[in-house]
Amino acid sequence: QVQLVESGGGLVQPGGSLRLSCAVSGLPFSTETMTWHRQAPGKERELVAVISPAGGITSYADSVKGRFTISRDNAKNMMYLQMNSLKPEDTATYYCKVRRGGNDYWGQGTQVTVSS
């Protein structure tokens, strides 16, 4: 069974930082593109960041570009999202996702709240 588990969310003040982690099992992790998404209450789920299988190619939503960094450690089957200069509008549930064999596999999500 493919399983993704996010962790690292929490409550931070505006301007603060968090590092989210995604642990993946049940698939050949190093061969798959990985993505981070987020969803705020009452809003659509949006794509935040993308990373290629070897980690050499990344892309970001305009809203987080320059503040967030996606990375992966294939030896540990882990993906990360370093979030700096956090803003209240970054408040959301963050999900990691893998697409494999035409199917999307999602983690359970981790909550990030940015508030003073």
Coordinates of C-alpha atoms in Angstrom, one line a residue:
Q1 CA 0.0 0.0 0.0
V2 CA 1.2 3.5 -0.9
Q3 CA 1.4 5.6 2.2
L4 CA 2.3 9.3 2.7
V5 CA 2.5 10.9 6.1
E6 CA 3.0 14.6 6.6
S7 CA 4.4 16.2 9.8
G8 CA 5.9 19.4 11.0
G9 CA 2.9 21.7 11.0
G10 CA 2.0 24.0 13.9
L11 CA 1.3 27.5 15.0
V12 CA 3.8 30.2 14.1
Q13 CA 3.9 34.0 14.1
P14 CA 4.0 36.0 10.9
G15 CA 7.6 36.1 9.6
G16 CA 8.4 32.8 11.2
S17 CA 9.5 29.5 9.6
L18 CA 8.4 25.9 9.6
R19 CA 9.8 22.7 7.9
L20 CA 7.2 20.2 6.7
S21 CA 8.1 16.6 6.1
C22 CA 6.5 13.9 4.0
A23 CA 7.5 10.2 4.6
V24 CA 6.6 7.9 1.7
S25 CA 6.4 4.2 1.6
G26 CA 5.0 1.6 -0.8
L27 CA 6.4 2.9 -4.1
P28 CA 9.7 3.5 -5.8
F29 CA 10.1 6.9 -4.3
S30 CA 13.2 8.0 -6.2
T31 CA 11.5 7.5 -9.6
E32 CA 8.5 9.7 -8.9
T33 CA 7.7 13.4 -9.2
M34 CA 6.4 14.7 -5.8
T35 CA 4.2 17.7 -5.0
W36 CA 3.1 19.8 -2.1
H37 CA -0.5 21.2 -2.0
R38 CA -2.4 23.3 0.5
Q39 CA -6.1 24.0 1.2
A40 CA -7.5 26.7 3.4
P41 CA -11.0 26.6 4.8
G42 CA -13.6 27.4 2.2
K43 CA -11.0 27.5 -0.6
E44 CA -9.8 25.2 -3.3
R45 CA -6.8 23.0 -2.9
E46 CA -3.9 24.6 -4.7
L47 CA -0.5 23.3 -5.9
V48 CA 2.3 24.8 -3.9
A49 CA 5.5 23.2 -5.2
V50 CA 6.8 20.4 -7.4
I51 CA 10.1 18.5 -7.4
S52 CA 11.5 16.1 -10.0
P53 CA 12.5 12.5 -9.1
A54 CA 16.2 13.3 -8.5
G55 CA 15.4 16.7 -7.0
G56 CA 17.1 18.7 -9.7
I57 CA 14.1 20.5 -11.0
T58 CA 11.6 22.4 -8.8
S59 CA 8.8 24.8 -9.4
Y60 CA 6.6 26.9 -7.1
A61 CA 3.3 28.8 -7.0
D62 CA 3.8 32.5 -7.4
S63 CA 2.4 33.1 -4.0
V64 CA 5.2 31.2 -2.3
K65 CA 8.1 31.7 -4.7
G66 CA 11.2 33.0 -3.0
R67 CA 9.9 32.0 0.5
F68 CA 9.4 28.2 0.2
T69 CA 11.9 25.6 -0.8
I70 CA 10.9 22.0 -1.7
S71 CA 13.5 19.3 -1.4
R72 CA 13.8 15.5 -1.1
D73 CA 16.1 12.9 0.3
N74 CA 15.6 9.7 -1.7
A75 CA 17.8 7.6 0.5
K76 CA 15.4 8.3 3.4
N77 CA 12.2 8.3 1.3
M78 CA 11.5 11.8 2.5
M79 CA 10.3 15.0 1.0
Y80 CA 10.4 18.4 2.7
L81 CA 9.0 21.9 2.4
Q82 CA 10.9 24.6 4.1
M83 CA 8.6 27.6 4.6
N84 CA 10.2 31.0 5.5
S85 CA 8.7 34.5 6.0
L86 CA 5.4 33.0 6.7
K87 CA 2.3 35.1 6.2
P88 CA -1.3 34.7 7.6
E89 CA -2.4 33.8 4.1
D90 CA -0.2 30.7 4.2
T91 CA -2.6 29.3 6.9
A92 CA -3.9 26.0 5.5
T93 CA -3.7 22.2 5.7
Y94 CA -0.7 21.1 3.7
Y95 CA -0.6 17.8 1.8
C96 CA 2.0 15.9 -0.1
K97 CA 1.1 13.9 -3.1
V98 CA 2.5 11.3 -5.5
R99 CA 1.1 10.3 -8.9
R100 CA 1.8 6.6 -9.7
G101 CA 0.2 4.4 -12.4
G102 CA -2.4 7.0 -13.2
N103 CA -3.5 7.3 -9.5
D104 CA -2.9 10.2 -7.0
Y105 CA -1.9 9.2 -3.5
W106 CA -2.3 11.8 -0.8
G107 CA -1.1 12.1 2.8
Q108 CA -3.5 13.0 5.6
G109 CA -2.3 16.6 5.8
T110 CA -0.6 18.7 8.4
Q111 CA -2.1 22.0 9.7
V112 CA -0.1 25.2 9.4
T113 CA -1.5 28.3 11.2
V114 CA 0.3 31.7 10.9
S115 CA -1.1 34.1 13.4
S116 CA 0.1 36.6 16.0

